[in-house]
Short mmCIF file of C-alpha atoms in Angstrom, two decimals:
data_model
loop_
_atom_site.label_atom_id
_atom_site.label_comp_id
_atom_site.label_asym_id
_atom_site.label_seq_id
_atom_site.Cartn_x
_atom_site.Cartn_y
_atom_site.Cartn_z
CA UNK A 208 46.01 19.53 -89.77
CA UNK A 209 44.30 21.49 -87.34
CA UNK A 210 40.98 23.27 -87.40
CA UNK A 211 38.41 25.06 -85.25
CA UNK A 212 35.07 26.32 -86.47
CA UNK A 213 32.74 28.41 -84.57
CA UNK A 214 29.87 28.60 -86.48
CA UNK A 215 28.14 31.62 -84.39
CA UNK A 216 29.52 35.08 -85.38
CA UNK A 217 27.49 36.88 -83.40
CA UNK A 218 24.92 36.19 -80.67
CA UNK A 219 22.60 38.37 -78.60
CA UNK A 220 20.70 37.55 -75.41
CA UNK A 221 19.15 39.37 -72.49
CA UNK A 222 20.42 39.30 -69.67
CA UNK A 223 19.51 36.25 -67.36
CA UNK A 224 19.48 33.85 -70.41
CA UNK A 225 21.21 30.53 -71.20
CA UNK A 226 23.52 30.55 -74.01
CA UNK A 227 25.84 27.94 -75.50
CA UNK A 228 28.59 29.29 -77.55
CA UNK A 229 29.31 25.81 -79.80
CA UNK A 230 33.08 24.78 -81.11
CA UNK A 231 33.50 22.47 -83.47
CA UNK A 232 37.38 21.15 -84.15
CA UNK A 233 39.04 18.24 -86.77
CA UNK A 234 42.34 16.92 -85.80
CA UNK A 235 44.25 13.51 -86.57
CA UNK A 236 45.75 13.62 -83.44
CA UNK A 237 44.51 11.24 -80.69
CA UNK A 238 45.82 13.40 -78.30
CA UNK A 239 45.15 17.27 -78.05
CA UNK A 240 43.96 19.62 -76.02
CA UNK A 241 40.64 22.38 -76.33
CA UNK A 242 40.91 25.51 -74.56
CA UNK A 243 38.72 28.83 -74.33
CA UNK A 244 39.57 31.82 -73.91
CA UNK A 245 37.36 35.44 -73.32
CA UNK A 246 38.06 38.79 -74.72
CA UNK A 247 36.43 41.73 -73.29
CA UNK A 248 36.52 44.49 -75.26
CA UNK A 249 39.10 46.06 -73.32
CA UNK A 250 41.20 43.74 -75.93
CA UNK A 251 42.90 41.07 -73.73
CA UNK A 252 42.09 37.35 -74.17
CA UNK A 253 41.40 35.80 -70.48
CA UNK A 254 42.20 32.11 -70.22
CA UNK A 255 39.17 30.15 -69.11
CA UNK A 256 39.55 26.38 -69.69
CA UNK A 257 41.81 23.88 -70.81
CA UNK A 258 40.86 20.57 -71.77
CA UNK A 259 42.84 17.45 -72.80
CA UNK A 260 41.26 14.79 -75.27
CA UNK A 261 41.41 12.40 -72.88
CA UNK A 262 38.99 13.95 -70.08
CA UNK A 263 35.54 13.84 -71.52
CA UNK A 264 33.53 14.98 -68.07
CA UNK A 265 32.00 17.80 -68.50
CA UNK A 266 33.16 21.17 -65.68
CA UNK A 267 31.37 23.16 -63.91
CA UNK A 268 32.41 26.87 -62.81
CA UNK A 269 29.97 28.88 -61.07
CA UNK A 270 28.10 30.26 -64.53
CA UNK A 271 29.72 28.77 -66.78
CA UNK A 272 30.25 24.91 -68.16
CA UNK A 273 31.65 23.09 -70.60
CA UNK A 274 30.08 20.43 -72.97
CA UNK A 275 33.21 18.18 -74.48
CA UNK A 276 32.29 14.98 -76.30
CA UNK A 277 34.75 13.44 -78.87
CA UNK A 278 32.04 11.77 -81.06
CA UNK A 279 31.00 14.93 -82.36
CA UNK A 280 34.60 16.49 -82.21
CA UNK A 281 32.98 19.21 -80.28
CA UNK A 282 33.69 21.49 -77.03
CA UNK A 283 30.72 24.03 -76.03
CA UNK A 284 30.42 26.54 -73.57
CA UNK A 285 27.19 27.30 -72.04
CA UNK A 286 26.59 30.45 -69.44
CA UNK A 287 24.02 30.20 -67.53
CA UNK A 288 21.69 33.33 -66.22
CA UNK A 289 23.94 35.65 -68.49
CA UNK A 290 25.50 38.64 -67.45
CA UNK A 291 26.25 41.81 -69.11
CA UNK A 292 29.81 41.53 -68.20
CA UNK A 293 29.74 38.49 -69.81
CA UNK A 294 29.94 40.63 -73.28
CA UNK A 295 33.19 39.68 -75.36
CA UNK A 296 34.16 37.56 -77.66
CA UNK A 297 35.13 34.07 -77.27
CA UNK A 298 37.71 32.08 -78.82
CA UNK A 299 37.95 28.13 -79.02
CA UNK A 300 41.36 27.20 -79.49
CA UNK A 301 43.11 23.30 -80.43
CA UNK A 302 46.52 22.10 -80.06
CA UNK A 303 47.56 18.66 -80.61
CA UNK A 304 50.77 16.42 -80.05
CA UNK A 305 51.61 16.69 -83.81
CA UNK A 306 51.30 20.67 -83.23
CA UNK A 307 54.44 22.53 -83.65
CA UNK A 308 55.44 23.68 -80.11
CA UNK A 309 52.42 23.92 -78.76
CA UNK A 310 51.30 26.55 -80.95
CA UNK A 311 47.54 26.83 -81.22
CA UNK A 312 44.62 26.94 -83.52
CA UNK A 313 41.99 29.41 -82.78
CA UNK A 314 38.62 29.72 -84.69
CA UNK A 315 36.97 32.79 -85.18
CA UNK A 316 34.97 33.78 -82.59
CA UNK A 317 31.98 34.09 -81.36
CA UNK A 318 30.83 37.98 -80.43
CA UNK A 319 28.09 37.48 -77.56
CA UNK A 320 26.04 40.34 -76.70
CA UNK A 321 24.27 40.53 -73.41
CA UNK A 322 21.33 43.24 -73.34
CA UNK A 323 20.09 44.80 -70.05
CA UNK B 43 50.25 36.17 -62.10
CA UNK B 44 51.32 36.33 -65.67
CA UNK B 45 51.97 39.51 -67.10
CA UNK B 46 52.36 40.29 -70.64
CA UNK B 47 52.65 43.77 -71.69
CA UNK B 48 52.71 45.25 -74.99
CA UNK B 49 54.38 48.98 -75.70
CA UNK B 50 51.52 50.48 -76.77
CA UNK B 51 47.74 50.44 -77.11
CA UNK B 52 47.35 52.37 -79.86
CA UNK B 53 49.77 52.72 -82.88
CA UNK B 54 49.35 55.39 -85.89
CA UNK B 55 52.48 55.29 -88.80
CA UNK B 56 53.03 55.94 -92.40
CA UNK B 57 53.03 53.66 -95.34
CA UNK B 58 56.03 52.85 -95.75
CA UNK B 59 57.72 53.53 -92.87
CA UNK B 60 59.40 50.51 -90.78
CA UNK B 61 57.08 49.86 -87.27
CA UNK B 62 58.52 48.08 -83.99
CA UNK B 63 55.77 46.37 -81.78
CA UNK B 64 57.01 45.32 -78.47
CA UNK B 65 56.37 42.77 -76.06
CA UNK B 66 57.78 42.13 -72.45
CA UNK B 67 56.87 39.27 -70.52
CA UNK B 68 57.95 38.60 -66.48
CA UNK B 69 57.57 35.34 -66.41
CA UNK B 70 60.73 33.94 -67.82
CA UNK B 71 58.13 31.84 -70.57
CA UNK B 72 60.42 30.52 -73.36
CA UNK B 73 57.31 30.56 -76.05
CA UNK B 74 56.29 33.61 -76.67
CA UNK B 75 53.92 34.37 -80.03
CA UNK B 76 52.62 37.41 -81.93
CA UNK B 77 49.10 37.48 -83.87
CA UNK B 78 47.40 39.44 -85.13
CA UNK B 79 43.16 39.74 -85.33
CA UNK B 80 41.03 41.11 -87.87
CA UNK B 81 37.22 41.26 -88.02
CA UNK B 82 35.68 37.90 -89.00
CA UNK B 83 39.10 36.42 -89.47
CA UNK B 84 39.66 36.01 -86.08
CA UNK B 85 43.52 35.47 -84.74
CA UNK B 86 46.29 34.85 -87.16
CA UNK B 87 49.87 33.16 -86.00
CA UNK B 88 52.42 35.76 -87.63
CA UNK B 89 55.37 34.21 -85.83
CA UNK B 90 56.56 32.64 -82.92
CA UNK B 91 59.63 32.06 -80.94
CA UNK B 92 60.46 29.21 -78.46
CA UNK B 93 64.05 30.38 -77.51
CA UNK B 94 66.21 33.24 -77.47
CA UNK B 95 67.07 33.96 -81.06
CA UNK B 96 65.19 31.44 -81.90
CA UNK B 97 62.07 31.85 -84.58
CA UNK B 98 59.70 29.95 -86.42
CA UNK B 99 57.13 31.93 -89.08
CA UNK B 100 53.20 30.98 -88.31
CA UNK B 101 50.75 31.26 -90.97
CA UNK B 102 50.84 34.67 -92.05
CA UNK B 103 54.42 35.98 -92.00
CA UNK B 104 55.03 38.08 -95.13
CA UNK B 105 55.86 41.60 -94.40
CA UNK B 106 56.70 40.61 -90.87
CA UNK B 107 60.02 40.34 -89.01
CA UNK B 108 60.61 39.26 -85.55
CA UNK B 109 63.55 39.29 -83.13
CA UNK B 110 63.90 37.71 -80.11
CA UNK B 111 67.79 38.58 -78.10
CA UNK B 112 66.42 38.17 -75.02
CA UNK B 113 64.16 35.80 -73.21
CA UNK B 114 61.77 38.08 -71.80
CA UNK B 115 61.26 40.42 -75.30
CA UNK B 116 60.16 39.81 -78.58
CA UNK B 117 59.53 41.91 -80.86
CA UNK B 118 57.33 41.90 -83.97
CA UNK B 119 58.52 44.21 -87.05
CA UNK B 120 57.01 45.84 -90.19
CA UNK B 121 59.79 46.20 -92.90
CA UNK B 122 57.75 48.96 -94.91
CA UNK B 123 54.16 49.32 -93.14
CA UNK B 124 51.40 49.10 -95.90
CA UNK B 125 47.76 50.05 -95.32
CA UNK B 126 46.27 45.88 -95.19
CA UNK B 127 48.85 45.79 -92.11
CA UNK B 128 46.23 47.94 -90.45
CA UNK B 129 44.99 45.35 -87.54
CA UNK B 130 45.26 44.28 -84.08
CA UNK B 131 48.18 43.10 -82.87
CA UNK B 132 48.25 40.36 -79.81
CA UNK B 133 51.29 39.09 -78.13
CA UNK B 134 51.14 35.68 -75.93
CA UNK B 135 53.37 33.89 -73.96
CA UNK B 136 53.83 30.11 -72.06
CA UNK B 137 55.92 27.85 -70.82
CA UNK B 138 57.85 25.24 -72.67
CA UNK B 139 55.73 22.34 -74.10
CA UNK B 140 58.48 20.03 -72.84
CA UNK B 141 56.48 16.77 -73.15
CA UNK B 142 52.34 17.13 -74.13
CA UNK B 143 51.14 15.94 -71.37
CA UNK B 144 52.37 19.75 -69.62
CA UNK B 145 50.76 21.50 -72.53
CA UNK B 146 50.77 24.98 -70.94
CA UNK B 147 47.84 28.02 -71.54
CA UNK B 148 49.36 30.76 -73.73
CA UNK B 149 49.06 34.49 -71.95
CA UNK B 150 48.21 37.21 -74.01
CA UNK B 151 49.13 40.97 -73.57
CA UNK B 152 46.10 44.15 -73.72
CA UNK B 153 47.08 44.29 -77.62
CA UNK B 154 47.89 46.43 -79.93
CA UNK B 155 45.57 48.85 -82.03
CA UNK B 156 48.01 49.51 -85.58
CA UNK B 157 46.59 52.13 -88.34
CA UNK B 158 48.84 52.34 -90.96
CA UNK B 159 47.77 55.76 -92.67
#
């Protein structure tokens, strides 16, 4: 089985802040992939990263990083000096090989706020 | 680039009557999915398709339909709308997850906005 948890529902932050959006999946597959994806409230979910199990170095783009380490089963997402078009919510998805068809498993969300 | 386009943004029909969403994509992607999203629930898998006529229910597919007779359309349908269908509706599609190690990004269309008065 599957599973994602994003334990943030909501977070707020003024602008120029850090934040680190955490994602927390369980799998029994040994190999899978992490993704995340943005949604602006304009309603479409933007691709951002995808990640397979075996690739544990963290990335760097511009602003934004990502934190993946498979002790802790966990894949977060840190902006740095926040924007307030960087308001949406996020989504951290999972598929694995024992998926069906690549479908994937998205957790809830985490609504980040970014204040002026 | 990907496009995925839903009919409409914003939906408003009647309990009970029978509701077509639709969903075009342009990139000749065999998987194609609809969800839908709910406050604090985040997205649901309805049902999803990885051929033409070809369908496979997700997680939540009571009340739901779906038909898929051609590559580039699929189309989600409520037999008899009821007020808890009331939701956003999100369409994605990718390519073929031939072997794993081409696990492809799903693309998702602006959405749909459904009140079911």
């Amino acid at each position: 089985a599957q599973k994602v948890t994003q334990a943030q529902t909501e977070i707020s932050v003024v602008e120029k802040e850090d934040v680190t959006l955490d994602c927390v999946y369980e799998t029994r597959d040994t190999t899978y992939y992490l993704f995340w994806y943005k949604q602006p409230p304009s309603g479409e979910l933007v691709f951002l990263i995808r990640r397979n199990s075996f690739d544990e170095q963290n990335e760097i783009s511009g602003r934004y990083s990502w934190n993946f380490q498979k002790s802790t089963s966990s894949f977060n997402f840190t902006i740095t000096a926040s924007q307030v078009v960087d308001s949406a919510v996020y989504f951290c998805a999972l598929t694995g090989r024992g998926s069906t068809l690549g479908r994937l498993y998205f957790g809830r969300g985490t609504q980040l706020t970014v204040w002026p | 680039d990907v496009k995925v386009t839903q009919s409409s943004r914003y939906l408003v029909k009647r309990t009970g009557e029978k509701v077509f969403l639709e969903c075009v994509q342009d990139m000749d992607h065999e998987n194609m999915f609809w969800y839908r999203q709910d406050p604090g629930l985040g997205l649901r898998l309805i049902y999803f398709s990885y051929d033409v006529k070809m369908k496979e229910k997700g997680d939540i597919p009571e009340g739901y339909s779906v038909s898929r007779e051609k590559k580039e359309r699929f189309s989600l349908i409520l037999e008899s709308a009821s007020t808890n269908q009331t939701s956003m509706y999100l369409c994605a599609s990718s390519r073929p997850t031939t072997s794993f190690s081409s696990n492809q990004p799903q693309h998702f269309g602006d959405g749909t906005r459904l009140s079911i008065l």
